[in-house]
mmCIF file of C-alpha atoms in Angstrom:
data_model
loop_
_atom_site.group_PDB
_atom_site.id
_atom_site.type_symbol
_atom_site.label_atom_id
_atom_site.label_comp_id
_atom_site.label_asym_id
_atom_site.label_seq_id
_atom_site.Cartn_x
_atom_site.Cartn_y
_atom_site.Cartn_z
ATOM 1 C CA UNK A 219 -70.702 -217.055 17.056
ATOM 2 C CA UNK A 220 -69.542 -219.892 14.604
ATOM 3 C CA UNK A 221 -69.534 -223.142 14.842
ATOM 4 C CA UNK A 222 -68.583 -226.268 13.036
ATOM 5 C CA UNK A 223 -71.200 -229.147 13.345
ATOM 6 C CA UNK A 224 -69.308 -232.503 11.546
ATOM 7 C CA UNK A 225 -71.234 -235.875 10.544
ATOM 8 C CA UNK A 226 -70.797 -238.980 8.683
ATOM 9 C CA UNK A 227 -68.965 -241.299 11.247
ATOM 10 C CA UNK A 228 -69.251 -244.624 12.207
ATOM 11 C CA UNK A 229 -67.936 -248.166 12.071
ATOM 12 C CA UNK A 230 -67.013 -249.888 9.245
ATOM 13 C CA UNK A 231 -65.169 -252.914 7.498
ATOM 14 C CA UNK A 232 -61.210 -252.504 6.602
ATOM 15 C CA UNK A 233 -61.539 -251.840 2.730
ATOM 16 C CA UNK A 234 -64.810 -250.034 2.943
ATOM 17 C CA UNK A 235 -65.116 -246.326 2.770
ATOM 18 C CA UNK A 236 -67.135 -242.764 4.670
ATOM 19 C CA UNK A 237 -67.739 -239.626 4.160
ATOM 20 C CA UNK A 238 -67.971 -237.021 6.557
ATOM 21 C CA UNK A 239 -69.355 -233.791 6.870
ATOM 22 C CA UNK A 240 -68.917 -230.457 7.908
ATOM 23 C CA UNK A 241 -71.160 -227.382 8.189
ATOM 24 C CA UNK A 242 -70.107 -224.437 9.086
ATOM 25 C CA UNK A 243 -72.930 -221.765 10.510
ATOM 26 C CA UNK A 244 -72.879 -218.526 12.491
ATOM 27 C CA UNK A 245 -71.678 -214.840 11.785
ATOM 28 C CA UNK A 246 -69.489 -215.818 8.942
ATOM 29 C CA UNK A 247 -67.992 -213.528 6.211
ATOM 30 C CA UNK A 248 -65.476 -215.385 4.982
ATOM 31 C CA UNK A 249 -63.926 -219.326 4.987
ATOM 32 C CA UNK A 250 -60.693 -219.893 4.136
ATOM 33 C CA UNK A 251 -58.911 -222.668 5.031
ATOM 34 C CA UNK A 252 -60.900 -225.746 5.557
ATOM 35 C CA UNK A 253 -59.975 -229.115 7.235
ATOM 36 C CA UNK A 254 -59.963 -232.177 9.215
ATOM 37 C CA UNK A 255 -57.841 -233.454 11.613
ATOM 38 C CA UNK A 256 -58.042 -236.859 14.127
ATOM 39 C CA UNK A 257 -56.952 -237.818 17.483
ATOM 40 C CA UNK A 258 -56.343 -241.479 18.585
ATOM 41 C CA UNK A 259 -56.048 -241.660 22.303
ATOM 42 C CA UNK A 260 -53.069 -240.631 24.052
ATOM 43 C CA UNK A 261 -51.603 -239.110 20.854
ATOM 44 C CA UNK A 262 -51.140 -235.635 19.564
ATOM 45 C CA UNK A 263 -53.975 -234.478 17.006
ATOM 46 C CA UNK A 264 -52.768 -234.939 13.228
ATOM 47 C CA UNK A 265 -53.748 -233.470 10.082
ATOM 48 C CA UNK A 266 -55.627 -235.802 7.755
ATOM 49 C CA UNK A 267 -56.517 -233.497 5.051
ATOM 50 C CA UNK A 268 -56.840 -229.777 4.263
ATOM 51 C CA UNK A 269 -58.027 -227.400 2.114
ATOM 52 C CA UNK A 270 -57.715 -223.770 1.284
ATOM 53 C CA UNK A 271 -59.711 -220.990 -0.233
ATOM 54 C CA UNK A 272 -57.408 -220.873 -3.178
ATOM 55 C CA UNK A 273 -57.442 -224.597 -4.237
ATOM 56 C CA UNK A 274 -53.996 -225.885 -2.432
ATOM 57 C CA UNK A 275 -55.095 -229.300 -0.846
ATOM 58 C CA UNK A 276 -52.906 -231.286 1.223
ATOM 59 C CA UNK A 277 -52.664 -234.669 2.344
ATOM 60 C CA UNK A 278 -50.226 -236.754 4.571
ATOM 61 C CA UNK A 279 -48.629 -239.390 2.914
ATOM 62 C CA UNK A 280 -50.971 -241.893 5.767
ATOM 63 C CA UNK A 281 -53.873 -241.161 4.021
ATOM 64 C CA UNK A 282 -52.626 -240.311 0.020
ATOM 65 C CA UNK A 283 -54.498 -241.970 -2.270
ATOM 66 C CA UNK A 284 -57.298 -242.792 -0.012
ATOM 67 C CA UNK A 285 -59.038 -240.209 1.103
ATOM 68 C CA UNK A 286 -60.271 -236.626 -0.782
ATOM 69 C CA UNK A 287 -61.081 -233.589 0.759
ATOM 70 C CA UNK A 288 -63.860 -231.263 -1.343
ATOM 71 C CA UNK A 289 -65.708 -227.995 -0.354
ATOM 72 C CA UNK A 290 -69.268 -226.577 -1.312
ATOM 73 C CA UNK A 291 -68.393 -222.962 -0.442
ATOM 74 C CA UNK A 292 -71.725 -222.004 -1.073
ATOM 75 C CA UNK A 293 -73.099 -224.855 1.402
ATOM 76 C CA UNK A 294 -69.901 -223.529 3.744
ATOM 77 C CA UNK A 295 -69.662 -227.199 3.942
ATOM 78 C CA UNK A 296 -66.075 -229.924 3.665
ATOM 79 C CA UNK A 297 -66.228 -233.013 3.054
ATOM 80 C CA UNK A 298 -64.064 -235.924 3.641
ATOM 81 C CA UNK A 299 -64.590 -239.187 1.614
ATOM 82 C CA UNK A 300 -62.319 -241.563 2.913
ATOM 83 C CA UNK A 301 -62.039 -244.981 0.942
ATOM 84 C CA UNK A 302 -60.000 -248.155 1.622
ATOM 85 C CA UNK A 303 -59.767 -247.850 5.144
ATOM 86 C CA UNK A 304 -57.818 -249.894 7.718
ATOM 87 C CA UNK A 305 -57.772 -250.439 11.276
ATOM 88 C CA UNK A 306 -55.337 -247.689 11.962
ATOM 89 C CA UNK A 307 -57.282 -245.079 10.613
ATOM 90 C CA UNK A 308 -59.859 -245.909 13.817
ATOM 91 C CA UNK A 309 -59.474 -242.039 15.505
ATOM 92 C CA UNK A 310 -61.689 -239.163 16.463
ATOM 93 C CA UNK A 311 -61.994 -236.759 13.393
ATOM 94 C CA UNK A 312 -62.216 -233.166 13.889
ATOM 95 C CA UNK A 313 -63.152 -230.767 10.910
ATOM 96 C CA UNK A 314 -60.864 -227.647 11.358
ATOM 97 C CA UNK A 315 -61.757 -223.969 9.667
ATOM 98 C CA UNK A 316 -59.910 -220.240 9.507
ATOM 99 C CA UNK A 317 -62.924 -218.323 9.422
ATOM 100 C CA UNK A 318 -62.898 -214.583 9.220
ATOM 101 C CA UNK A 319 -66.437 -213.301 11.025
ATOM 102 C CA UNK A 320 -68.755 -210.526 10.076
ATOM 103 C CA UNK A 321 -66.916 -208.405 13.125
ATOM 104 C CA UNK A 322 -63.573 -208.937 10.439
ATOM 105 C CA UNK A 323 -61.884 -211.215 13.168
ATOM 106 C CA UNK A 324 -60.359 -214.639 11.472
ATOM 107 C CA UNK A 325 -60.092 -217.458 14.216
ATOM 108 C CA UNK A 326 -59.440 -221.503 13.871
ATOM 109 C CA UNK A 327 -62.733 -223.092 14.204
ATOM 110 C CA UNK A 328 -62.956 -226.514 15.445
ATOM 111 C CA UNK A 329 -66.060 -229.223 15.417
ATOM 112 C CA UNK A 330 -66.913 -231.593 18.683
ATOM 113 C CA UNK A 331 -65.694 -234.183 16.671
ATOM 114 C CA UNK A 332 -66.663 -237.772 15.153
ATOM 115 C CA UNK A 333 -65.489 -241.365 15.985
ATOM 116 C CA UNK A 334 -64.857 -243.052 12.947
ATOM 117 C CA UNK A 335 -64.062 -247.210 13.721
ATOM 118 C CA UNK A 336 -62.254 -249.327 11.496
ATOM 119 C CA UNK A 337 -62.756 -253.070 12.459
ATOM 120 C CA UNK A 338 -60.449 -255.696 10.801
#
């Protein structure tokens, strides 16, 4: 069993910033591709950040500039620091992970999710 356990949400001021967390646990032998995602209702989940096990990190251009995605692969922990945000950003956020278990079967994790709130 693995699971993905995410923190750090909340409601905040356009401008200010958040951090979010994400812990992976369970029978885990291997992480490799680490990320977050978010979900405003009625629309199709999106990719906010992501990260893999060989350094490639990718943002859409939405978010750019604003927020950072970092790993602790010895915590198997992501993080998600998220800084001058607006209204729009106001979603669900989901971390993501392509973990390979200590039966050698890789599956997309996901987390229950966090509401992050932007208020203008």
């Amino acid at each position: 069993q693995v699971q993905l356990v995410e923190s750090g949400g909340g409601l905040v001021q356009a401008g200010g910033s958040l951090r979010l967390s994400c812990d992976a646990s369970g029978n885990i032998f291997r992480i490799n591709t680490m990320g977050w995602y978010r979900q405003l209702p009625g629309k199709q989940r999106e990719l906010v950040a992501s990260s893999t096990s060989g350094g490639t990190i990718n943002y859409p251009d939405s978010v750019k500039g604003r927020f950072t995605i970092s790993r602790d692969n010895a915590k198997n922990t992501v993080y998600l620091q998220m800084s001058s945000l607006k209204p729009e950003d106001t979603a669900v956020y989901y971390c993501n992970a392509l973990i390979m278990t200590t039966a050698m079967i890789q599956s997309w994790y996901w987390g229950q999710g966090t509401q992050v709130t932007v208020s203008s």
